[in-house]
Short mmCIF file of C-alpha atoms in Angstrom, two decimals:
data_model
loop_
_atom_site.label_atom_id
_atom_site.label_comp_id
_atom_site.label_asym_id
_atom_site.label_seq_id
_atom_site.Cartn_x
_atom_site.Cartn_y
_atom_site.Cartn_z
CA MET A 781 3.60 -51.84 6.94
CA SER A 782 3.09 -50.40 10.43
CA ASP A 783 0.72 -47.51 11.04
CA ARG A 784 3.73 -45.29 11.74
CA LYS A 785 5.53 -46.20 8.53
CA ALA A 786 2.32 -45.78 6.58
CA ALA A 787 1.78 -42.36 8.14
CA LEU A 788 5.30 -41.17 7.28
CA GLN A 789 4.82 -42.39 3.70
CA ALA A 790 1.50 -40.56 3.55
CA ILE A 791 3.27 -37.34 4.57
CA ARG A 792 5.85 -37.86 1.83
CA ASP A 793 3.11 -38.45 -0.73
CA LEU A 794 1.21 -35.36 0.42
CA LEU A 795 4.18 -33.01 0.27
CA GLY A 796 5.99 -34.39 -2.76
CA PRO A 797 9.75 -34.99 -3.14
CA ARG A 798 10.73 -31.37 -2.40
CA GLY A 799 8.39 -31.03 0.54
CA TYR A 800 10.27 -33.03 3.14
CA MET A 801 13.69 -34.17 4.34
CA ALA A 802 14.49 -37.63 5.66
CA ASP A 803 18.26 -37.85 5.33
CA PRO A 804 20.04 -37.26 8.68
CA ARG A 805 22.61 -34.96 7.05
CA THR A 806 20.05 -32.63 5.49
CA MET A 807 17.86 -32.69 8.60
CA ALA A 808 20.74 -31.86 10.96
CA PRO A 809 20.39 -28.02 10.90
CA TYR A 810 16.71 -28.38 11.89
CA LEU A 811 17.50 -30.54 14.90
CA VAL A 812 19.79 -28.27 16.92
CA ASP A 813 18.98 -24.99 18.64
CA TRP A 814 20.79 -21.70 17.96
CA ARG A 815 22.87 -21.93 21.14
CA GLN A 816 23.77 -25.56 20.32
CA ARG A 817 22.66 -26.80 23.70
CA TYR A 818 19.83 -29.06 22.51
CA PHE A 819 20.33 -31.75 19.88
CA GLY A 820 17.26 -33.68 18.79
CA ALA A 821 16.28 -36.38 16.36
CA ALA A 822 13.33 -36.70 14.00
CA ALA A 823 11.71 -39.14 11.65
CA LEU A 824 11.09 -36.43 9.08
CA VAL A 825 11.30 -32.68 8.50
CA ALA A 826 8.13 -31.56 6.72
CA LEU A 827 8.26 -28.41 4.56
CA PRO A 828 4.64 -27.54 3.73
CA ARG A 829 3.86 -24.75 1.25
CA HIS A 830 0.35 -23.76 2.33
CA THR A 831 -2.12 -24.16 5.19
CA GLU A 832 -3.88 -27.16 3.67
CA GLN A 833 -0.60 -29.08 3.60
CA VAL A 834 0.11 -28.16 7.24
CA ALA A 835 -3.36 -29.39 8.19
CA GLY A 836 -2.86 -32.58 6.19
CA VAL A 837 0.46 -33.36 7.89
CA VAL A 838 -1.06 -32.70 11.31
CA ARG A 839 -4.07 -34.93 10.63
CA ILE A 840 -1.80 -37.78 9.54
CA CYS A 841 0.41 -37.39 12.64
CA ALA A 842 -2.59 -37.12 14.97
CA GLY A 843 -4.10 -40.28 13.50
CA ALA A 844 -0.87 -42.24 14.00
CA GLY A 845 0.09 -40.71 17.37
CA ILE A 846 3.27 -39.11 15.99
CA PRO A 847 4.64 -36.11 17.95
CA MET A 848 4.99 -32.84 16.03
CA VAL A 849 7.42 -29.95 16.48
CA PRO A 850 6.39 -26.63 14.86
CA GLN A 851 9.43 -24.67 13.72
CA GLY A 852 10.08 -21.21 12.32
CA GLY A 853 13.53 -19.71 11.86
CA ASN A 854 14.88 -21.78 14.77
CA THR A 855 16.50 -18.73 16.35
CA GLY A 856 15.06 -19.32 19.83
CA LEU A 857 17.26 -19.43 22.90
CA VAL A 858 15.49 -21.97 25.16
CA GLY A 859 15.34 -25.09 22.99
CA GLY A 860 11.66 -24.71 22.18
CA SER A 861 11.84 -25.28 18.42
CA VAL A 862 13.78 -28.54 18.19
CA PRO A 863 12.60 -32.08 18.98
CA GLY A 864 13.79 -34.20 21.85
CA PRO A 865 16.39 -36.94 21.41
CA GLU A 866 13.86 -39.78 21.10
CA GLY A 867 13.72 -39.52 17.31
CA GLY A 868 10.06 -40.20 16.63
CA ALA A 869 8.79 -36.68 15.93
CA VAL A 870 8.01 -34.88 12.69
CA VAL A 871 9.40 -31.36 12.53
CA ILE A 872 6.99 -29.07 10.66
CA ASN A 873 9.06 -26.15 9.37
CA LEU A 874 7.14 -23.18 7.96
CA GLY A 875 10.03 -21.65 6.01
CA HIS A 876 8.39 -22.22 2.60
CA MET A 877 5.25 -20.35 3.70
CA ASN A 878 6.90 -16.93 3.53
CA LYS A 879 4.61 -14.66 1.53
CA VAL A 880 3.38 -11.18 2.36
CA LEU A 881 -0.28 -11.58 1.39
CA LYS A 882 -1.83 -8.15 1.83
CA VAL A 883 -0.89 -4.67 3.02
CA ASP A 884 -3.71 -2.27 3.86
CA SER A 885 -2.20 1.18 4.34
CA GLN A 886 -5.51 2.77 5.24
CA ALA A 887 -6.44 0.18 7.88
CA MET A 888 -2.77 0.01 8.99
CA THR A 889 -2.58 -3.79 8.75
CA ILE A 890 -0.45 -6.40 7.02
CA GLU A 891 -1.35 -10.05 6.46
CA VAL A 892 1.54 -12.52 6.16
CA GLU A 893 2.24 -16.22 6.16
CA ALA A 894 3.89 -17.58 9.28
CA GLY A 895 7.20 -18.26 7.55
CA ALA A 896 7.68 -14.64 6.48
CA ILE A 897 11.03 -13.30 7.68
CA LEU A 898 10.71 -10.36 10.06
CA HIS A 899 12.96 -8.19 7.89
CA THR A 900 10.71 -8.92 4.89
CA VAL A 901 7.73 -7.65 6.86
CA HIS A 902 9.67 -4.50 7.75
CA GLU A 903 10.39 -3.87 4.08
CA ALA A 904 6.81 -4.53 2.96
CA ALA A 905 5.54 -2.06 5.56
CA ARG A 906 8.14 0.51 4.56
CA GLN A 907 7.26 0.27 0.87
CA ALA A 908 3.64 0.98 1.82
CA GLY A 909 4.67 4.05 3.81
CA ARG A 910 4.09 2.30 7.12
CA LEU A 911 6.08 0.80 9.99
CA PHE A 912 6.12 -2.60 11.70
CA PRO A 913 8.03 -1.88 14.94
CA LEU A 914 9.18 -5.28 16.22
CA SER A 915 12.99 -5.26 16.21
CA LEU A 916 15.21 -8.20 17.10
CA ALA A 917 18.87 -9.02 16.53
CA ALA A 918 17.74 -12.09 14.54
CA GLU A 919 15.34 -10.15 12.29
CA GLY A 920 17.13 -11.34 9.15
CA THR A 921 16.33 -14.99 9.91
CA CYS A 922 13.52 -15.19 12.48
CA GLN A 923 10.00 -15.81 11.20
CA ILE A 924 6.71 -14.20 12.12
CA GLY A 925 5.19 -17.50 13.28
CA GLY A 926 8.05 -17.98 15.71
CA ASN A 927 7.80 -14.35 16.84
CA ILE A 928 4.13 -14.96 17.62
CA SER A 929 4.66 -18.32 19.29
CA THR A 930 7.29 -16.85 21.61
CA ASN A 931 5.56 -13.48 22.08
CA ALA A 932 8.77 -11.82 20.93
CA GLY A 933 9.83 -8.56 22.54
CA GLY A 934 13.04 -6.84 21.46
CA ILE A 935 14.22 -3.28 21.86
CA HIS A 936 11.00 -1.38 21.08
CA VAL A 937 8.70 -2.92 23.68
CA LEU A 938 9.03 0.28 25.71
CA ARG A 939 7.04 2.18 23.06
CA PHE A 940 5.08 -0.43 21.07
CA GLY A 941 4.76 -3.46 23.34
CA ASN A 942 5.65 -7.06 22.54
CA MET A 943 4.18 -9.28 19.83
CA ARG A 944 0.96 -9.78 21.77
CA ARG A 945 0.09 -6.12 21.19
CA LEU A 946 1.00 -6.24 17.50
CA VAL A 947 -1.21 -9.16 16.45
CA LEU A 948 -4.78 -8.46 15.31
CA GLY A 949 -5.71 -11.90 13.99
CA LEU A 950 -4.38 -15.40 13.39
CA GLU A 951 -4.97 -18.56 11.42
CA ALA A 952 -3.80 -21.73 13.16
CA VAL A 953 -3.88 -25.48 12.62
CA LEU A 954 -5.04 -27.23 15.78
CA PRO A 955 -3.47 -30.49 17.04
CA SER A 956 -6.38 -32.40 15.48
CA GLY A 957 -5.65 -30.98 12.03
CA ALA A 958 -8.65 -28.65 12.08
CA VAL A 959 -7.99 -25.12 10.80
CA TRP A 960 -9.10 -22.18 12.93
CA ASN A 961 -9.50 -18.93 11.01
CA GLY A 962 -9.26 -15.94 13.30
CA LEU A 963 -7.56 -13.60 10.81
CA SER A 964 -10.03 -10.76 11.29
CA PRO A 965 -8.31 -7.37 11.43
CA LEU A 966 -11.08 -5.89 13.58
CA ALA A 967 -9.97 -3.53 16.33
CA LYS A 968 -13.14 -4.36 18.26
CA ASP A 969 -14.49 -7.91 18.59
CA ASN A 970 -15.99 -9.05 21.88
CA ALA A 971 -17.69 -12.19 20.56
CA GLY A 972 -16.40 -14.52 23.26
CA TYR A 973 -12.85 -15.42 24.29
CA ASP A 974 -9.97 -13.78 22.44
CA LEU A 975 -8.79 -17.13 21.08
CA LYS A 976 -5.76 -15.78 19.24
CA GLN A 977 -4.15 -15.04 22.59
CA LEU A 978 -3.97 -18.78 23.28
CA PHE A 979 -1.40 -19.19 20.52
CA ILE A 980 0.68 -16.09 21.25
CA GLY A 981 3.46 -17.20 23.57
CA ALA A 982 2.31 -20.85 23.55
CA GLU A 983 5.61 -21.97 21.95
CA GLY A 984 3.86 -24.26 19.50
CA THR A 985 2.29 -26.43 22.20
CA LEU A 986 -1.34 -25.68 21.25
CA GLY A 987 -1.18 -25.62 17.47
CA ILE A 988 0.69 -24.22 14.47
CA VAL A 989 0.26 -20.57 13.48
CA THR A 990 0.02 -20.42 9.67
CA ARG A 991 -1.03 -16.82 8.91
CA ALA A 992 -1.28 -13.57 10.83
CA THR A 993 -2.78 -10.11 10.52
CA LEU A 994 -0.43 -7.60 12.15
CA ARG A 995 -0.77 -4.00 13.25
CA LEU A 996 1.14 -1.28 11.37
CA PHE A 997 2.06 2.26 12.45
CA PRO A 998 2.85 5.56 10.74
CA ALA A 999 6.21 5.63 9.02
CA LEU A 1000 9.19 7.27 10.67
CA LYS A 1001 10.01 10.82 9.73
CA SER A 1002 13.31 10.82 11.61
CA LYS A 1003 15.23 8.95 14.28
CA THR A 1004 18.44 9.24 16.24
CA SER A 1005 20.30 7.60 19.10
CA LEU A 1006 22.53 8.66 21.95
CA ILE A 1007 24.55 6.87 24.58
CA PHE A 1008 25.03 7.95 28.19
CA ALA A 1009 27.87 7.07 30.55
CA LEU A 1010 26.80 6.42 34.15
CA ALA A 1011 28.39 5.77 37.52
CA ASP A 1012 26.10 2.96 38.75
CA PHE A 1013 22.85 1.16 38.03
CA GLU A 1014 20.84 3.46 40.27
CA ALA A 1015 21.90 6.27 37.92
CA VAL A 1016 20.65 4.19 34.98
CA MET A 1017 17.17 4.05 36.49
CA ALA A 1018 17.17 7.76 37.39
CA LEU A 1019 18.13 8.57 33.81
CA LEU A 1020 15.27 6.39 32.51
CA ALA A 1021 12.75 8.41 34.49
CA ALA A 1022 14.25 11.66 33.22
CA ALA A 1023 14.31 10.44 29.61
CA ARG A 1024 10.64 9.49 29.76
CA GLN A 1025 9.77 12.91 31.08
CA ARG A 1026 11.96 14.80 28.60
CA PHE A 1027 11.32 12.83 25.39
CA GLY A 1028 7.82 11.44 25.92
CA GLN A 1029 6.47 9.23 23.10
CA ARG A 1030 9.64 9.78 21.07
CA LEU A 1031 11.48 7.44 23.45
CA VAL A 1032 11.27 4.00 21.79
CA ALA A 1033 14.26 2.17 23.27
CA PHE A 1034 16.25 2.35 26.48
CA GLU A 1035 18.98 -0.30 26.70
CA THR A 1036 21.70 -0.70 29.29
CA LEU A 1037 25.01 -2.52 29.47
CA PRO A 1038 27.83 -2.68 32.03
CA ARG A 1039 31.46 -1.99 31.27
CA MET A 1040 32.28 -5.68 31.07
CA ALA A 1041 29.79 -6.19 28.26
CA LEU A 1042 31.33 -3.33 26.31
CA ASP A 1043 34.83 -4.70 26.93
CA LEU A 1044 33.81 -8.10 25.56
CA VAL A 1045 32.37 -6.50 22.42
CA LEU A 1046 35.47 -4.36 21.86
CA GLU A 1047 37.70 -7.42 22.29
CA HIS A 1048 35.80 -9.92 20.16
CA ILE A 1049 33.79 -7.98 17.55
CA PRO A 1050 35.79 -6.41 14.71
CA GLY A 1051 34.96 -2.87 13.71
CA THR A 1052 33.70 -1.70 17.10
CA ARG A 1053 35.06 1.20 19.10
CA ASP A 1054 34.47 2.81 22.47
CA PRO A 1055 32.28 5.93 22.04
CA PHE A 1056 33.95 7.57 25.04
CA ALA A 1057 37.56 8.56 25.69
CA GLU A 1058 37.57 6.75 29.03
CA GLY A 1059 35.73 3.81 30.58
CA HIS A 1060 32.63 4.07 32.76
CA PRO A 1061 30.83 1.50 34.94
CA TRP A 1062 27.48 1.61 33.08
CA TYR A 1063 25.98 2.81 29.81
CA ALA A 1064 22.47 3.55 28.58
CA LEU A 1065 21.71 3.48 24.87
CA VAL A 1066 18.63 5.48 23.93
CA GLU A 1067 16.73 5.60 20.62
CA LEU A 1068 14.31 8.38 19.71
CA TRP A 1069 11.78 8.43 16.86
CA ASP A 1070 9.63 11.16 15.41
CA CYS A 1071 6.66 10.08 13.28
CA GLU A 1072 5.25 13.60 12.82
CA ASP A 1073 7.85 16.33 12.20
CA PRO A 1074 9.42 15.91 8.73
CA ASP A 1075 12.46 18.01 9.70
CA PRO A 1076 15.14 15.64 11.03
CA GLN A 1077 17.03 18.57 12.52
CA ALA A 1078 14.16 19.16 14.94
CA LEU A 1079 14.66 15.75 16.54
CA GLN A 1080 18.42 16.18 16.52
CA SER A 1081 18.12 19.51 18.32
CA LEU A 1082 15.69 18.05 20.85
CA THR A 1083 18.10 15.18 21.49
CA THR A 1084 21.16 17.38 21.89
CA ASP A 1085 19.35 19.80 24.18
CA GLY A 1086 17.97 16.94 26.26
CA ALA A 1087 21.42 15.38 26.68
CA ALA A 1088 22.86 18.75 27.73
CA GLU A 1089 20.11 19.22 30.32
CA MET A 1090 20.79 15.77 31.81
CA LEU A 1091 24.51 16.48 31.99
CA GLU A 1092 23.86 19.79 33.70
CA ALA A 1093 21.48 18.13 36.17
CA GLY A 1094 24.14 15.56 37.08
CA LEU A 1095 22.05 12.66 35.80
CA THR A 1096 24.88 11.38 33.59
CA VAL A 1097 28.66 11.54 33.54
CA ASP A 1098 28.94 11.96 29.77
CA ALA A 1099 26.85 11.61 26.62
CA VAL A 1100 27.40 11.11 22.90
CA VAL A 1101 24.69 11.94 20.34
CA ALA A 1102 24.94 10.18 16.98
CA GLN A 1103 25.56 12.70 14.22
CA SER A 1104 24.84 10.40 11.27
CA GLY A 1105 23.20 7.12 10.37
CA ALA A 1106 26.62 5.47 10.38
CA GLN A 1107 27.36 6.67 13.91
CA GLU A 1108 23.94 5.51 15.06
CA ALA A 1109 24.53 2.06 13.56
CA ALA A 1110 27.92 1.90 15.27
CA LEU A 1111 26.34 2.61 18.65
CA TRP A 1112 23.70 -0.09 18.19
CA LYS A 1113 26.30 -2.58 17.02
CA LEU A 1114 27.80 -2.37 20.51
CA ARG A 1115 24.50 -3.43 22.08
CA GLU A 1116 23.50 -5.99 19.46
CA SER A 1117 26.88 -7.73 19.56
CA VAL A 1118 26.92 -8.53 23.28
CA ALA A 1119 25.54 -12.08 22.88
CA GLU A 1120 28.00 -12.85 20.08
CA ALA A 1121 30.88 -11.49 22.13
CA GLU A 1122 29.86 -13.59 25.13
CA ARG A 1123 29.88 -16.72 22.99
CA ALA A 1124 33.34 -15.88 21.67
CA ALA A 1125 34.64 -15.37 25.22
CA GLY A 1126 33.64 -18.83 26.45
CA ALA A 1127 30.96 -20.50 28.51
CA GLY A 1128 28.35 -18.36 30.17
CA LEU A 1129 25.24 -18.73 32.29
CA LYS A 1130 22.32 -16.82 30.81
CA HIS A 1131 19.06 -15.68 32.40
CA ASP A 1132 16.26 -13.77 30.66
CA VAL A 1133 14.38 -12.18 33.54
CA SER A 1134 12.13 -9.26 34.36
CA VAL A 1135 11.05 -7.56 37.57
CA PRO A 1136 9.02 -4.43 38.35
CA LEU A 1137 11.06 -1.36 37.47
CA ASP A 1138 11.36 -0.25 41.07
CA ARG A 1139 13.10 -3.55 41.92
CA LEU A 1140 15.53 -3.68 38.98
CA ALA A 1141 18.44 -1.96 40.73
CA GLU A 1142 17.91 -4.20 43.76
CA LEU A 1143 18.05 -7.29 41.53
CA VAL A 1144 21.32 -6.21 39.95
CA ALA A 1145 22.92 -5.57 43.34
CA ARG A 1146 21.59 -8.64 45.17
CA ALA A 1147 22.11 -11.18 42.40
CA SER A 1148 25.67 -9.98 41.79
CA ARG A 1149 26.45 -10.11 45.50
CA GLU A 1150 24.87 -13.52 46.16
CA VAL A 1151 26.41 -15.22 43.13
CA GLU A 1152 29.80 -14.00 44.29
CA LYS A 1153 29.21 -15.98 47.49
CA ILE A 1154 28.44 -19.15 45.51
CA LEU A 1155 31.46 -18.83 43.22
CA PRO A 1156 33.95 -16.06 44.02
CA GLY A 1157 35.21 -14.22 40.96
CA THR A 1158 32.12 -14.88 38.83
CA ARG A 1159 31.62 -11.89 36.56
CA PRO A 1160 28.05 -10.57 36.22
CA ILE A 1161 26.94 -9.19 32.84
CA PRO A 1162 23.39 -7.82 33.27
CA PHE A 1163 22.36 -6.01 30.09
CA GLY A 1164 19.36 -5.34 27.92
CA HIS A 1165 15.92 -3.79 28.05
CA ALA A 1166 16.06 -1.79 31.26
CA GLY A 1167 13.28 0.46 30.00
CA ASP A 1168 10.70 -2.31 30.38
CA GLY A 1169 12.28 -4.11 33.35
CA ASN A 1170 13.87 -6.95 31.35
CA LEU A 1171 17.54 -7.83 31.77
CA HIS A 1172 19.59 -10.59 30.24
CA PHE A 1173 21.31 -11.35 33.53
CA ASN A 1174 24.31 -13.37 32.41
CA PHE A 1175 27.46 -14.49 34.16
CA ALA A 1176 30.96 -15.24 32.88
CA ALA A 1177 33.42 -17.57 34.56
CA PRO A 1178 36.06 -16.34 36.97
CA GLN A 1179 39.29 -15.53 35.18
CA GLY A 1180 41.22 -18.70 34.38
CA MET A 1181 38.44 -21.16 35.26
CA ALA A 1182 37.73 -23.90 32.73
CA ASP A 1183 34.33 -23.85 31.05
CA GLU A 1184 33.31 -27.28 32.36
CA GLU A 1185 34.09 -26.34 35.94
CA PHE A 1186 32.14 -23.11 35.63
CA LEU A 1187 29.11 -24.80 34.08
CA SER A 1188 29.04 -27.31 36.95
CA HIS A 1189 27.68 -24.40 39.05
CA ARG A 1190 24.76 -23.78 36.66
CA ALA A 1191 22.03 -25.22 38.91
CA ALA A 1192 23.10 -23.25 41.99
CA ILE A 1193 23.54 -19.92 40.19
CA THR A 1194 20.41 -20.20 38.05
CA GLY A 1195 18.35 -21.31 41.02
CA LEU A 1196 19.51 -18.31 43.04
CA VAL A 1197 18.75 -15.81 40.26
CA HIS A 1198 15.32 -17.31 39.61
CA ASP A 1199 14.49 -17.36 43.33
CA LEU A 1200 15.37 -13.67 43.65
CA VAL A 1201 13.33 -12.77 40.59
CA THR A 1202 10.32 -14.71 41.86
CA GLU A 1203 10.63 -13.11 45.30
CA MET A 1204 10.52 -9.70 43.63
CA GLY A 1205 7.36 -10.50 41.70
CA GLY A 1206 9.18 -10.98 38.40
CA SER A 1207 9.38 -13.54 35.62
CA ILE A 1208 12.06 -16.11 34.82
CA ALA A 1209 11.08 -15.92 31.12
CA ALA A 1210 10.78 -12.27 30.17
CA GLU A 1211 10.92 -12.68 26.38
CA HIS A 1212 12.72 -15.89 25.40
CA GLY A 1213 10.03 -18.24 26.67
CA ILE A 1214 10.25 -21.48 28.65
CA GLY A 1215 11.10 -24.04 25.97
CA ARG A 1216 12.93 -27.10 27.18
CA ASP A 1217 15.44 -25.04 29.10
CA LYS A 1218 13.21 -23.67 31.88
CA ARG A 1219 10.47 -26.28 32.05
CA ASP A 1220 11.57 -27.67 35.41
CA GLU A 1221 12.06 -24.19 36.84
CA LEU A 1222 8.54 -23.21 35.80
CA LYS A 1223 7.18 -26.21 37.70
CA ARG A 1224 9.34 -25.39 40.72
CA LEU A 1225 8.41 -21.74 40.97
CA LYS A 1226 4.81 -21.43 39.78
CA GLY A 1227 1.94 -22.31 42.09
CA ASP A 1228 -0.45 -25.21 41.65
CA VAL A 1229 -3.27 -23.00 40.40
CA HIS A 1230 -1.12 -21.51 37.64
CA LEU A 1231 0.18 -24.90 36.52
CA SER A 1232 -3.24 -26.52 36.62
CA MET A 1233 -4.63 -23.78 34.36
CA LEU A 1234 -1.81 -24.29 31.85
CA ARG A 1235 -2.38 -28.04 31.85
CA ALA A 1236 -6.14 -27.64 31.46
CA VAL A 1237 -5.71 -25.50 28.32
CA LYS A 1238 -3.15 -27.95 26.93
CA ALA A 1239 -5.42 -30.94 27.59
CA ALA A 1240 -8.41 -29.23 25.99
CA LEU A 1241 -6.65 -28.48 22.70
CA ASP A 1242 -4.04 -31.27 22.59
CA PRO A 1243 -5.39 -34.26 24.54
CA GLN A 1244 -2.82 -36.62 22.99
CA ASN A 1245 0.07 -34.31 23.95
CA LEU A 1246 1.49 -34.53 20.42
CA MET A 1247 2.17 -30.85 19.75
CA ASN A 1248 5.71 -29.93 20.80
CA PRO A 1249 5.85 -32.38 23.73
CA GLY A 1250 8.51 -31.64 26.34
CA VAL A 1251 8.26 -27.90 25.76
CA LEU A 1252 6.77 -25.42 28.24
CA ILE A 1253 4.62 -27.85 30.30
#
């Protein structure tokens, strides 16, 4: 028996009959990304139930030179959680390690296994009278380990920051199979490098996160949402400045979408309706929270008065304030359904980018104008987290153009968008990561010093290049 075959058998023996998959049919859902752009192959899908099993699988793979692909809920958008097509890797899926281990209401922390579903963490915090603020469209299926490995952002970054600011401590299995325990919930610890930061946003290339201690916040007393209608993107940015001034720390989300995005949602998503009697070029969806005043009417009055002031000042064309939880949910369904509506409408070119806030309006105008020169009739759909400078700058095909023809322009359009973003001091991977999708673009656009630092860290922790090879660097 070859070393490789012996290693795979050792993994089976370690995990037991319910701890792995080897049949191509049962493995198939673990070998394709959410957008169905990357299809991989694997020798085995490992389903460990605790850290010691993860470490055991990693040690066996490291000893036999078998590549490993850490995987959470597999909801990523850049192909970072599926193996390549070569077929020799072992996928290590953390879905069975899904426990909430400890909630400390006084210290405002929660300790969870990496496979815990984000929604489960929300509920555990809520039952303890606390709040975990990370909010993503995939929160019913995405896992905390994946959120950490991609440094997930979402709609509340404006107020609470991304995952990097929500993690206090980690446990991780290194590419050698050694277990690093950095789970300490300490707010202050200056004993050397902050090693947990190496794994946050590393996309599984430096090790496998197995447990995490996360930061909690006071529970909500009340919340509400309102949507503004605007004439152009410059008005969106002016409204953002006014909303920050008027609502202060209560402002937790500021999302924007153009008319085309709303039209796609209304056409393809059942149960949605236009909140306004007539169409407008741009919209801003705002969410406000109050964690102090127990009277929900106080926040509602503040919101209504603030909207009236902005209308009177000419900062917005129209505004609608949600009057109930159902109305609020209906407003957010419009925003959260954009990606689904785009998929239903046909092929699209998607870019997850960020630039400094004072360049965001310039990016929208220049990218839209320059892409029109490359392919006349291309329809820009920039939407998303305008409050923190992050847009999902997507493009739909000209009317009547076949998907294949449109996608043949991917390299030219993506290259142009990424060049503009880089010129403006922005990032080509605001929150989705690099994965397999943007690896070549990272090499093209980042300087030698940046790349050499990334490679030095990778070589130090994973000298065999076995942990998620082909992803990120």
